[in-house]
XYZ file of C-alpha atoms in Angstrom:
742
model
C -20.625 24.160 -16.526
C -19.593 21.146 -14.385
C -16.057 21.398 -13.056
C -13.540 18.933 -14.486
C -12.846 17.141 -11.159
C -16.566 16.531 -10.705
C -16.854 15.071 -14.209
C -13.871 12.804 -13.580
C -15.255 11.630 -10.238
C -18.560 10.795 -11.916
C -16.757 8.890 -14.671
C -14.656 6.985 -12.137
C -17.853 5.996 -10.333
C -19.245 4.567 -13.560
C -15.997 2.779 -14.339
C -16.070 1.154 -10.899
C -19.593 -0.157 -11.236
C -21.026 2.150 -8.597
C -18.054 1.821 -6.252
C -16.524 4.904 -4.705
C -12.869 5.219 -5.687
C -10.848 6.645 -2.816
C -8.261 9.385 -3.324
C -5.752 9.901 -0.483
C -6.530 12.877 1.698
C -2.812 13.594 1.974
C 0.311 12.438 0.105
C 3.692 12.514 1.836
C 6.768 12.265 -0.395
C 9.924 10.404 0.544
C 11.750 13.679 1.200
C 9.080 14.816 3.671
C 8.754 11.484 5.459
C 10.651 10.917 8.681
C 11.697 7.298 8.261
C 14.711 5.159 9.061
C 16.379 2.929 6.516
C 19.176 0.417 6.217
C 21.354 -0.029 3.166
C 25.005 -0.897 2.731
C 27.452 -2.112 0.129
C 27.017 -5.801 -0.605
C 23.446 -5.872 0.685
C 21.024 -6.703 -2.112
C 18.213 -9.046 -3.104
C 16.325 -8.692 0.160
C 14.243 -11.862 0.111
C 12.754 -12.338 3.603
C 11.950 -10.326 6.688
C 10.888 -11.298 10.221
C 10.205 -9.372 13.428
C 11.562 -10.673 16.728
C 9.853 -8.573 19.389
C 11.302 -10.759 22.139
C 14.893 -9.775 21.317
C 13.988 -6.420 19.710
C 15.509 -7.371 16.373
C 14.467 -7.180 12.760
C 15.849 -10.234 10.967
C 16.484 -9.754 7.252
C 17.351 -12.421 4.718
C 19.228 -11.445 1.577
C 21.529 -12.994 -1.013
C 24.142 -15.047 0.817
C 23.549 -13.604 4.282
C 21.239 -13.005 7.219
C 21.318 -9.649 9.022
C 19.850 -8.451 12.297
C 18.893 -4.807 12.739
C 17.778 -2.947 15.836
C 13.996 -2.915 16.002
C 14.128 0.597 17.468
C 16.370 1.932 14.697
C 17.049 -0.356 11.757
C 19.881 1.887 10.595
C 21.910 0.106 13.310
C 23.098 -3.337 12.239
C 23.512 -5.671 15.206
C 24.621 -8.905 13.569
C 25.429 -10.750 10.352
C 25.768 -14.408 9.380
C 26.910 -15.486 5.937
C 25.586 -18.498 4.074
C 27.101 -18.642 0.636
C 27.151 -21.302 -2.062
C 30.204 -23.444 -2.691
C 31.984 -22.994 -6.045
C 31.065 -26.584 -6.965
C 27.352 -26.069 -6.321
C 27.360 -22.776 -8.206
C 29.129 -24.352 -11.177
C 26.653 -27.239 -11.249
C 23.749 -24.793 -11.115
C 25.120 -22.823 -14.060
C 25.645 -26.039 -16.017
C 21.888 -26.590 -15.684
C 21.257 -23.320 -17.501
C 20.786 -20.859 -14.664
C 22.421 -17.439 -14.392
C 25.326 -16.582 -12.117
C 23.227 -14.472 -9.743
C 20.377 -17.004 -9.658
C 22.873 -19.627 -8.505
C 23.561 -17.832 -5.230
C 21.788 -18.615 -1.962
C 18.731 -16.421 -1.478
C 17.352 -16.607 2.078
C 13.631 -16.991 1.373
C 12.156 -17.858 4.774
C 12.817 -16.996 8.430
C 10.708 -18.642 11.144
C 10.985 -18.758 14.936
C 10.618 -22.140 16.628
C 9.343 -22.899 20.141
C 12.771 -22.623 21.796
C 13.631 -19.300 20.148
C 15.963 -20.589 17.439
C 15.149 -19.667 13.868
C 14.620 -21.947 10.894
C 16.428 -20.330 7.963
C 15.825 -21.670 4.440
C 17.515 -20.597 1.213
C 17.475 -21.501 -2.477
C 21.143 -22.653 -2.304
C 21.928 -22.634 -6.038
C 18.612 -24.289 -7.016
C 19.119 -26.955 -4.350
C 17.027 -25.636 -1.399
C 18.442 -26.101 2.070
C 17.621 -25.096 5.650
C 19.629 -24.441 8.782
C 18.984 -23.275 12.347
C 20.134 -19.882 13.613
C 20.643 -18.956 17.255
C 20.916 -15.708 19.227
C 23.798 -15.877 21.731
C 24.761 -12.766 23.699
C 23.018 -10.624 21.146
C 24.907 -12.190 18.229
C 23.540 -14.538 15.570
C 25.168 -17.687 14.236
C 24.114 -20.483 11.911
C 24.510 -23.944 13.429
C 25.701 -25.544 10.198
C 23.242 -28.430 10.562
C 22.125 -28.357 6.951
C 18.902 -30.131 6.030
C 16.871 -30.529 2.861
C 14.724 -27.542 1.987
C 12.869 -29.025 -0.966
C 9.239 -27.930 -0.815
C 9.916 -25.570 2.074
C 11.143 -22.830 -0.252
C 11.215 -22.756 -4.064
C 14.259 -23.701 -6.140
C 13.886 -20.422 -8.038
C 14.854 -17.331 -5.959
C 12.133 -15.270 -7.640
C 9.199 -17.695 -7.631
C 6.372 -16.777 -5.306
C 5.536 -18.984 -2.313
C 4.266 -18.730 1.257
C 4.974 -20.465 4.568
C 3.948 -20.408 8.225
C 5.508 -21.797 11.409
C 3.337 -22.997 14.298
C 5.450 -24.211 17.189
C 7.912 -26.533 15.467
C 5.538 -27.372 12.604
C 6.108 -25.740 9.246
C 3.356 -25.221 6.664
C 4.566 -24.339 3.196
C 2.997 -23.800 -0.223
C 5.766 -23.885 -2.804
C 7.179 -25.678 -5.829
C 9.053 -28.890 -5.138
C 11.033 -29.420 -8.328
C 13.849 -27.737 -10.268
C 11.557 -26.433 -13.019
C 9.101 -24.986 -10.504
C 6.138 -26.784 -12.083
C 5.152 -29.161 -9.263
C 3.322 -27.171 -6.609
C 2.236 -28.532 -3.242
C 0.731 -27.370 0.026
C 2.601 -29.309 2.696
C 3.118 -29.703 6.417
C 6.523 -30.601 7.855
C 7.188 -31.953 11.324
C 6.082 -35.024 13.246
C 3.236 -35.793 10.834
C 4.264 -34.645 7.323
C 1.384 -34.352 4.885
C 0.775 -32.876 1.435
C -1.778 -32.168 -1.258
C -2.681 -34.785 -3.849
C -0.892 -34.352 -7.179
C -4.022 -33.786 -9.215
C -5.134 -30.976 -11.486
C -8.455 -30.748 -9.631
C -6.601 -29.978 -6.376
C -4.046 -27.442 -7.621
C -3.939 -26.270 -11.225
C -0.906 -24.066 -11.991
C -1.297 -22.162 -8.714
C 0.420 -19.037 -7.466
C 0.685 -19.307 -3.697
C -0.233 -16.154 -1.768
C -0.697 -16.520 1.978
C -1.158 -19.050 4.823
C -2.989 -18.307 8.088
C -3.662 -20.438 11.160
C -7.046 -20.024 12.842
C -7.184 -21.436 16.348
C -10.652 -22.026 17.758
C -11.682 -21.349 21.339
C -13.295 -24.813 21.320
C -16.375 -23.554 23.121
C -18.478 -25.793 20.884
C -18.010 -29.450 20.008
C -17.775 -28.706 16.281
C -14.942 -26.178 16.644
C -11.476 -27.184 15.453
C -8.221 -25.447 14.512
C -7.749 -24.949 10.783
C -5.150 -23.648 8.342
C -6.246 -21.442 5.435
C -4.406 -21.016 2.135
C -4.985 -18.148 -0.299
C -3.848 -18.676 -3.886
C -4.737 -18.091 -7.527
C -4.984 -20.789 -10.177
C -6.372 -21.652 -13.592
C -10.006 -22.563 -13.021
C -10.740 -26.206 -13.850
C -14.482 -25.515 -13.778
C -14.267 -22.932 -16.569
C -14.471 -23.831 -20.238
C -11.216 -22.005 -20.898
C -8.056 -23.096 -19.093
C -6.717 -19.529 -19.311
C -9.198 -18.104 -16.797
C -7.396 -17.447 -13.524
C -9.382 -17.093 -10.337
C -8.766 -16.464 -6.668
C -9.186 -19.317 -4.209
C -9.312 -19.966 -0.498
C -8.566 -23.472 0.747
C -8.829 -24.954 4.221
C -7.256 -27.969 5.931
C -7.640 -29.192 9.488
C -4.688 -28.779 11.801
C -5.322 -32.260 13.256
C -5.377 -33.944 9.823
C -3.118 -37.047 9.747
C -4.079 -38.311 6.286
C -5.852 -41.562 5.498
C -4.888 -45.062 6.554
C -5.012 -46.597 3.051
C -6.535 -43.965 0.748
C -4.868 -40.540 0.812
C -1.912 -41.752 2.842
C 0.139 -38.738 3.926
C -2.309 -36.609 1.970
C -4.769 -34.058 3.293
C -8.164 -35.617 3.948
C -9.652 -32.200 4.760
C -8.509 -30.142 1.778
C -11.411 -28.052 0.485
C -11.295 -24.990 -1.727
C -13.736 -22.368 -2.962
C -13.662 -19.406 -5.271
C -12.914 -16.067 -3.620
C -14.641 -13.063 -5.181
C -13.988 -9.341 -4.803
C -16.324 -7.575 -7.259
C -14.815 -4.322 -8.500
C -13.492 -5.040 -12.003
C -15.133 -5.784 -15.337
C -17.807 -8.453 -15.471
C -16.201 -11.723 -16.552
C -12.724 -10.650 -15.381
C -12.120 -12.208 -11.958
C -9.944 -10.180 -9.620
C -6.753 -11.811 -8.351
C -5.807 -11.935 -4.680
C -2.345 -10.549 -3.863
C -2.114 -10.874 -0.080
C -4.246 -11.711 2.951
C -4.110 -10.787 6.619
C -6.032 -12.500 9.410
C -7.404 -10.300 12.201
C -8.817 -12.306 15.067
C -11.926 -11.025 16.832
C -11.160 -10.664 20.518
C -14.702 -11.454 21.633
C -15.767 -14.278 19.309
C -13.203 -15.974 17.078
C -15.955 -16.949 14.611
C -16.404 -13.239 13.813
C -12.737 -12.893 12.853
C -11.977 -11.330 9.476
C -9.564 -11.917 6.610
C -8.490 -8.725 4.839
C -7.198 -9.306 1.300
C -5.792 -7.143 -1.487
C -6.809 -7.700 -5.103
C -5.823 -6.444 -8.520
C -8.034 -6.421 -11.580
C -7.413 -9.316 -13.971
C -8.200 -7.540 -17.215
C -6.133 -6.880 -20.339
C -7.737 -3.456 -20.576
C -6.249 -2.563 -17.196
C -2.747 -3.853 -17.764
C -0.927 -0.521 -17.505
C -0.107 0.975 -14.127
C -1.976 4.192 -14.903
C -5.192 2.355 -15.743
C -5.012 -0.542 -13.275
C -7.455 -0.913 -10.405
C -7.015 -2.491 -6.999
C -9.240 -3.189 -4.038
C -9.370 -4.476 -0.478
C -12.083 -6.957 0.457
C -12.865 -8.345 3.902
C -14.234 -11.838 4.558
C -15.866 -13.034 7.755
C -14.637 -16.388 8.972
C -18.212 -17.515 9.583
C -19.089 -16.875 5.912
C -16.059 -18.873 4.739
C -16.965 -21.803 6.970
C -20.528 -21.759 5.655
C -19.430 -21.844 2.001
C -16.938 -24.652 2.590
C -19.667 -26.663 4.271
C -21.935 -26.441 1.221
C -22.533 -28.348 -2.022
C -19.682 -29.957 -3.974
C -18.796 -29.711 -7.652
C -18.002 -32.890 -9.554
C -16.111 -33.527 -12.783
C -17.996 -35.379 -15.531
C -16.503 -37.760 -18.072
C -16.675 -34.934 -20.620
C -14.343 -32.834 -18.485
C -17.051 -30.341 -17.470
C -17.855 -29.567 -13.845
C -21.394 -29.678 -12.464
C -23.128 -29.666 -9.100
C -22.869 -32.990 -7.306
C -26.389 -34.335 -6.676
C -25.616 -37.822 -5.415
C -25.461 -39.130 -1.885
C -22.684 -37.762 0.287
C -20.868 -40.104 2.673
C -20.986 -39.600 6.423
C -19.373 -37.854 8.170
C -19.437 -34.852 5.842
C -16.349 -35.054 3.580
C -13.397 -32.883 4.670
C -14.765 -32.489 8.184
C -12.294 -31.799 10.956
C -12.101 -34.330 13.760
C -13.924 -32.565 16.572
C -15.543 -33.633 19.807
C -18.742 -34.644 18.021
C -16.918 -37.136 15.783
C -14.762 -38.376 18.645
C -17.913 -39.259 20.528
C -18.865 -41.448 17.557
C -15.546 -43.288 17.669
C -13.760 -41.307 14.903
C -10.764 -39.992 16.820
C -8.525 -39.102 13.856
C -8.560 -38.904 10.075
C -6.928 -42.366 10.030
C -10.301 -43.752 11.092
C -12.256 -42.260 8.200
C -13.789 -44.764 5.801
C -12.317 -45.362 2.345
C -15.666 -44.305 0.874
C -15.361 -40.905 2.514
C -11.718 -40.534 1.510
C -12.312 -41.516 -2.122
C -15.105 -38.968 -2.308
C -12.831 -36.329 -0.835
C -10.052 -37.184 -3.259
C -12.389 -36.606 -6.215
C -14.269 -33.567 -4.859
C -11.914 -30.876 -3.495
C -13.961 -27.982 -4.951
C -17.232 -26.609 -3.564
C -19.874 -24.886 -5.617
C -20.327 -21.741 -3.566
C -18.136 -18.657 -3.753
C -16.953 -16.679 -0.766
C -18.258 -13.117 -1.066
C -16.922 -10.143 0.892
C -18.735 -8.713 3.877
C -21.472 -6.294 2.740
C -21.048 -7.719 -0.774
C -18.529 -5.128 -1.943
C -14.922 -4.007 -1.389
C -13.894 -1.863 1.543
C -11.663 0.233 -0.685
C -11.029 0.704 -4.423
C -8.204 2.664 -6.025
C -7.404 3.419 -9.649
C -3.940 3.938 -11.099
C -2.039 1.567 -8.818
C -1.600 -2.079 -7.930
C -2.004 -3.200 -4.328
C 0.438 -5.782 -2.985
C 0.863 -6.444 0.749
C -1.556 -5.638 3.569
C -1.318 -5.432 7.365
C -4.249 -4.452 9.583
C -3.739 -2.798 12.958
C -6.315 -2.753 15.751
C -6.378 0.676 17.436
C -8.252 1.699 20.569
C -9.576 5.200 19.910
C -10.190 7.895 22.525
C -13.799 6.724 22.995
C -12.600 3.206 23.857
C -13.829 1.613 20.625
C -11.725 -0.692 18.464
C -10.866 0.678 15.009
C -9.118 -1.161 12.192
C -6.431 0.656 10.204
C -5.454 -0.932 6.894
C -1.816 -0.482 5.869
C -1.536 -1.375 2.202
C 1.592 -1.623 0.074
C 1.694 -0.946 -3.657
C 3.865 -1.946 -6.586
C 5.151 1.634 -6.846
C 6.430 1.876 -3.272
C 3.606 3.924 -1.746
C 1.964 2.866 1.519
C -1.766 3.515 1.803
C -3.142 4.119 5.314
C -6.872 3.524 5.082
C -9.936 3.142 7.294
C -13.588 2.328 6.917
C -16.204 3.540 9.358
C -19.733 2.147 9.641
C -22.026 3.408 6.913
C -19.187 4.844 4.818
C -16.942 3.693 2.010
C -13.305 3.059 2.806
C -11.014 6.033 2.468
C -7.270 6.619 2.407
C -6.211 8.930 5.229
C -2.762 9.406 3.758
C -0.252 7.730 1.477
C 3.457 7.574 2.266
C 6.303 7.157 -0.220
C 8.553 4.547 1.402
C 11.303 4.477 -1.240
C 13.107 7.254 -3.052
C 12.607 5.544 -6.413
C 9.526 3.516 -7.431
C 9.803 -0.158 -6.470
C 7.351 -2.784 -5.222
C 6.589 -3.223 -1.540
C 7.219 -6.958 -1.154
C 7.345 -7.068 2.638
C 5.145 -5.429 5.231
C 5.213 -6.238 8.943
C 4.041 -4.350 12.015
C 5.683 -4.661 15.422
C 3.241 -4.845 18.305
C 6.025 -3.684 20.634
C 7.346 -0.604 18.827
C 4.234 0.255 16.822
C 6.533 0.743 13.826
C 5.981 -0.643 10.341
C 8.851 -2.429 8.586
C 9.217 -2.924 4.865
C 11.879 -3.477 2.265
C 12.842 -3.568 -1.376
C 15.741 -5.180 -3.218
C 18.600 -3.293 -1.534
C 17.010 -1.336 1.304
C 14.961 -1.933 4.439
C 12.786 0.866 5.852
C 11.082 1.649 9.133
C 8.223 4.139 9.424
C 6.065 5.305 12.289
C 2.475 4.943 11.084
C 1.309 6.589 14.315
C 3.030 9.871 13.446
C 0.532 12.697 13.948
C 2.905 15.655 13.580
C 1.722 16.391 10.040
C -1.584 17.639 11.461
C -0.506 21.043 12.712
C -3.951 22.478 13.517
C -6.795 21.065 15.568
C -9.360 21.164 12.758
C -7.009 19.293 10.412
C -6.258 16.729 13.136
C -9.956 16.021 13.722
C -11.083 16.186 10.094
C -8.421 13.657 9.075
C -10.299 11.140 11.269
C -7.132 9.165 11.768
C -7.746 6.552 14.511
C -4.115 6.905 15.603
C -4.362 10.665 16.172
C -6.174 13.099 18.434
C -5.778 16.699 19.597
C -4.138 17.101 22.989
C -5.885 20.052 24.617
C -3.129 20.464 27.197
C -0.098 20.832 24.924
C -2.019 22.041 21.862
C -0.708 19.404 19.453
C -1.998 16.481 17.419
C -0.618 13.385 19.155
C -0.896 9.618 19.019
C -3.756 8.266 21.125
C -1.621 5.211 21.910
C -0.300 5.842 25.401
C -1.942 9.269 25.720
C -3.481 10.415 29.017
C -7.165 9.513 29.258
C -9.332 12.594 28.816
C -6.581 14.842 27.483
C -7.091 13.916 23.821
C -10.146 14.644 21.700
C -11.179 12.794 18.539
C -14.217 12.868 16.286
C -13.751 9.832 14.046
C -17.391 9.449 13.108
C -18.423 13.055 12.486
C -15.246 15.137 12.153
C -16.713 17.687 14.568
C -14.269 20.589 14.696
C -16.465 22.507 17.162
C -14.594 20.483 19.791
C -11.444 22.422 18.911
C -10.284 25.487 20.850
C -11.151 28.847 19.303
C -8.328 29.644 16.840
C -6.284 32.810 17.057
C -6.979 35.675 14.661
C -5.358 35.137 11.291
C -2.797 37.576 9.925
C -3.754 39.967 7.173
C -3.057 38.759 3.622
C -0.128 40.217 1.749
C -0.702 42.703 -1.057
C -0.248 41.422 -4.611
C -0.200 43.667 -7.673
C -1.593 42.240 -10.920
C -1.704 43.528 -14.483
C -5.106 44.428 -15.812
C -6.291 42.283 -18.766
C -3.245 39.983 -18.510
C -3.369 36.340 -17.390
C -1.345 35.748 -14.207
C -1.002 32.942 -11.668
C -1.896 32.905 -7.970
C -0.325 29.793 -6.386
C -2.227 27.578 -3.954
C -0.573 24.345 -2.788
C -2.488 22.782 0.111
C -0.784 20.127 2.212
C -3.638 17.737 1.447
C -5.165 16.383 -1.760
C -8.570 17.846 -0.944
C -10.396 19.786 -3.678
C -10.011 23.558 -3.529
C -12.258 26.485 -4.303
C -11.551 30.190 -4.704
C -13.438 33.197 -3.396
C -13.136 36.861 -4.306
C -14.203 38.674 -1.149
C -17.422 36.773 -0.287
C -18.253 35.461 -3.768
C -17.240 32.030 -5.036
C -15.204 32.248 -8.246
C -16.708 30.164 -11.031
C -14.757 29.096 -14.132
C -15.049 31.706 -16.833
C -13.153 33.993 -19.185
C -11.270 35.675 -16.317
C -10.675 32.694 -13.982
C -9.197 29.242 -14.602
C -8.818 26.945 -11.584
C -5.855 24.556 -11.752
C -4.746 21.916 -9.247
C -2.027 24.202 -7.822
C -3.472 27.645 -8.212
C -5.644 30.111 -10.081
C -5.041 31.725 -13.459
C -6.690 35.106 -13.312
C -7.036 37.728 -16.058
C -8.471 40.576 -14.007
C -10.313 43.631 -15.057
C -9.886 46.883 -13.200
C -12.857 45.977 -10.972
C -11.373 42.677 -9.787
C -9.344 44.046 -6.893
C -10.057 42.440 -3.544
C -9.137 39.539 -1.285
C -8.676 36.234 -3.157
C -9.006 33.227 -0.868
C -7.984 29.681 -1.737
C -9.557 27.103 0.567
C -9.857 23.337 0.784
C -13.325 21.804 0.796
C -14.044 18.661 2.811
C -17.412 17.018 3.401
C -18.009 14.795 6.427
C -21.474 13.321 7.005
C -23.030 15.924 4.719
C -21.375 18.867 6.469
C -18.997 20.973 4.391
C -15.786 22.180 6.032
C -13.753 24.954 4.426
C -10.221 25.764 5.483
C -8.194 28.711 4.193
C -4.902 27.768 2.551
C -3.725 31.179 1.327
C -5.094 34.678 0.801
C -4.021 37.469 -1.523
C -5.017 41.110 -1.225
C -5.013 41.815 -4.952
C -4.705 45.289 -6.374
C -5.194 45.479 -10.116
C -3.090 48.130 -11.835
C -2.919 49.446 -15.332
C -0.038 47.850 -17.258
C 1.697 51.124 -18.224
C 1.670 52.599 -14.698
C 2.939 49.333 -13.212
C 5.745 49.177 -15.773
C 6.787 52.633 -14.723
C 6.852 51.609 -11.072
C 8.870 48.517 -11.906
C 11.337 50.528 -14.005
C 12.005 52.845 -11.064
C 12.467 49.859 -8.759
C 14.847 48.216 -11.226
C 16.991 51.358 -11.462
C 17.312 51.470 -7.667
C 18.226 47.774 -7.566
C 20.762 48.224 -10.377
C 22.519 51.077 -8.558
C 22.607 49.026 -5.371
C 24.036 46.037 -7.288
C 26.746 48.195 -8.847
C 27.743 49.635 -5.467
C 27.830 46.150 -3.968
C 30.072 44.840 -6.780
C 32.354 47.864 -6.418
C 32.664 47.182 -2.703
C 33.545 43.528 -3.365
C 36.158 44.568 -5.949
C 37.721 46.993 -3.495
C 37.870 44.350 -0.818
C 39.524 41.905 -3.177
C 42.076 44.515 -4.272
C 42.931 45.348 -0.683
C 43.395 41.682 0.200
C 45.131 40.276 -2.861
C 46.597 43.434 -4.413
C 45.424 42.224 -7.784
C 42.124 41.901 -9.556
C 41.399 40.670 -13.013
C 40.081 43.407 -15.238
C 36.382 43.320 -16.020
C 34.975 42.324 -12.606
C 33.565 45.796 -11.985
C 31.105 46.665 -14.691
C 29.416 49.814 -15.904
C 26.392 50.929 -13.890
C 24.633 52.088 -17.017
C 24.957 48.620 -18.549
C 23.585 47.064 -15.348
C 20.621 49.395 -15.437
C 19.848 48.742 -19.100
C 20.421 44.983 -18.950
C 18.374 44.430 -15.775
C 15.574 46.650 -16.970
C 15.383 44.961 -20.373
C 15.542 41.515 -18.810
C 12.787 42.224 -16.292
C 10.627 44.018 -18.818
C 10.934 41.233 -21.405
C 10.414 38.471 -18.848
C 7.406 40.036 -17.167
C 5.719 41.671 -20.100
C 6.512 39.377 -23.031
C 6.482 35.992 -21.273
C 3.569 36.623 -18.946
C 1.488 38.618 -21.371
C 2.155 36.806 -24.644
C 2.504 33.199 -23.455
C -0.309 33.196 -20.926
C -2.591 35.510 -22.895
C -2.252 33.439 -26.067
C -2.555 30.097 -24.301
C -5.698 31.057 -22.436
C -7.412 32.714 -25.406
C -6.444 30.201 -28.084
C -7.526 27.225 -25.971
C -10.711 28.642 -24.436
C -9.347 28.550 -20.866
C -9.154 24.749 -20.890
C -5.404 24.230 -21.242
C -2.813 23.307 -18.633
C -0.460 26.282 -18.737
C 2.912 24.579 -18.744
C 4.860 27.697 -17.818
C 3.349 27.401 -14.324
C 4.323 24.558 -11.995
C 1.048 22.667 -12.389
C 2.528 19.327 -13.452
C 5.199 19.304 -10.723
C 3.070 17.256 -8.352
C 5.954 15.812 -6.335
C 3.894 14.476 -3.448
C 1.131 12.491 -5.053
C 2.639 11.580 -8.423
C -0.042 11.389 -11.069
C -3.391 12.131 -9.488
C -6.402 9.934 -10.139
C -7.940 12.407 -12.575
C -4.722 12.685 -14.577
C -4.370 8.900 -14.575
C -7.895 8.592 -15.888
C -7.191 11.135 -18.597
C -4.144 9.043 -19.515
C -6.379 5.963 -19.793
C -8.821 7.771 -22.052
C -6.023 8.882 -24.338
């Protein structure tokens, strides 16, 4: 008979269209996680977060205030600046139908300018405004030079948007009206510019992320560009309700047109972004994107993006699916340089087959065009600009590298992503994906060549489930910073202390961690002495480890014959487990039921021996087994064991009576008075304890377990044992899948 976990894994593979669904190797609960957090009275509605490595501060925007926290320990507040709404503005906001809390000032964006001051923008009672903030002698202060914030942040404190600061130039993708219906992708600064207000350009978009890609300019066609990730209703689909993921690009040097497209992007191009892991016909929706620049060739740089399945059948958290896809910059550039789509008079969209103007529409002004006399977008012909105005959408779709996701998970919704570049002990560069979820768990994942992505461990960042809306990594401290509505957290993603043994340290294949042969600990490879740390990221070769010391002998456990009992096994990881009796693997059957946290055994008199629970991990086809716990089981006849227990209970009862008598005497000597009834009859103790133990052990264990196992053919979850108390990982993937099937 196939084991249940194997059946579930096979079913998950089918559900994912052949994609391997990754289960975390280890789950670390909030209580077991060594993190720092900041929370105080009056601090709520955390709405922005920025790292200032230069002054070692974490800047946090909330409702009506900006806070600075020590980057080394965010529990230490270093500064605070208030920016509240006047009573008149709040009253006017409420007159327009908004709630009292909505009419406060939510600090939605924090950006550092060239001179070190910060541009701070807030919703300001549905009348967005911005101000500059300075650091003077370690203290922060707002300058009070209020300026319009329309389009830089939304009017609505809860509407999604994105922005980016480059030097003193701000790029923002946000709504620009009170109702939040007019969306634009804009640039602010010396040469302000915006998208055209047309359905073909932006159709009910949700703005996700902005990234600046600066070219090395080693070739004449290279030019800096800004990329926008968003979702929108697809104009090219027959149904307006189909939402798709998009990537758009504009040129950093774009100045708009001279007559046509004045102060409008002349280089705005967009394409569909695909991440195939959900149902056919249900496009996945991008949730966040992170740009990781290639240090050798910028054209090989990669965008990492999180996606959730856009399917009504996967609407619940337990049944939802998420993925991470990676996109090479060279592939994106190739798609955006391809064929255009055009809108017909009927409203349908088809491939454009006519003549394209020269230069190629939406081209950036590079050295090649400058040599031809086109030195800026102001010099582009009206013919080219009219074509660009009517054709912002290309036919091709941007597919992920290798044609499939790096990572797929069921039962959760991915939100934010940050990717860290780590130099491993062999000198190679490894990419670690740090992924936030809507339930407050951080996924630390990797993907090695020739393998599917896998989650090394997941960390519970908040005590109660809440979305991870912010995720930033400090290059200086190596710490990850996040936050929810009323709390900011700091966690060391390089922490290797949870790997207590060498084999566990190497088998985890965590690029951050290696085994230090000198001190005999699993340590971070960042800053470690060269040659002192061993890793085996590709193969998980534990033969590199020192020879372990001899293990201690297992403790003796007495079991009833012919009565179902429970042997606990709770490994620190989420790896599958197997059981052995002496040298034989225990298979599911009438006498053995394997659960996620132990073994239900109904032994016969011949089943005495050493029971071993071990984790099973396969790396590159090699199976690694690690002992979690061992029991030297001796099976005894029920009647003889009851007699032994009765004798033990009598001894314990006499000892308890003597102890109580001693306490009573001490109390009498000290207080000269004792309430009657504290000292009780030894005979009653003996009878009560014996009856209690006998009933609990014999009736509960024998009747409940025996009946459950027999009546349900060994396939039930025995609720009297702590099987469902999975505090670390929450609902496992197999239980989530079972929930979906129900």
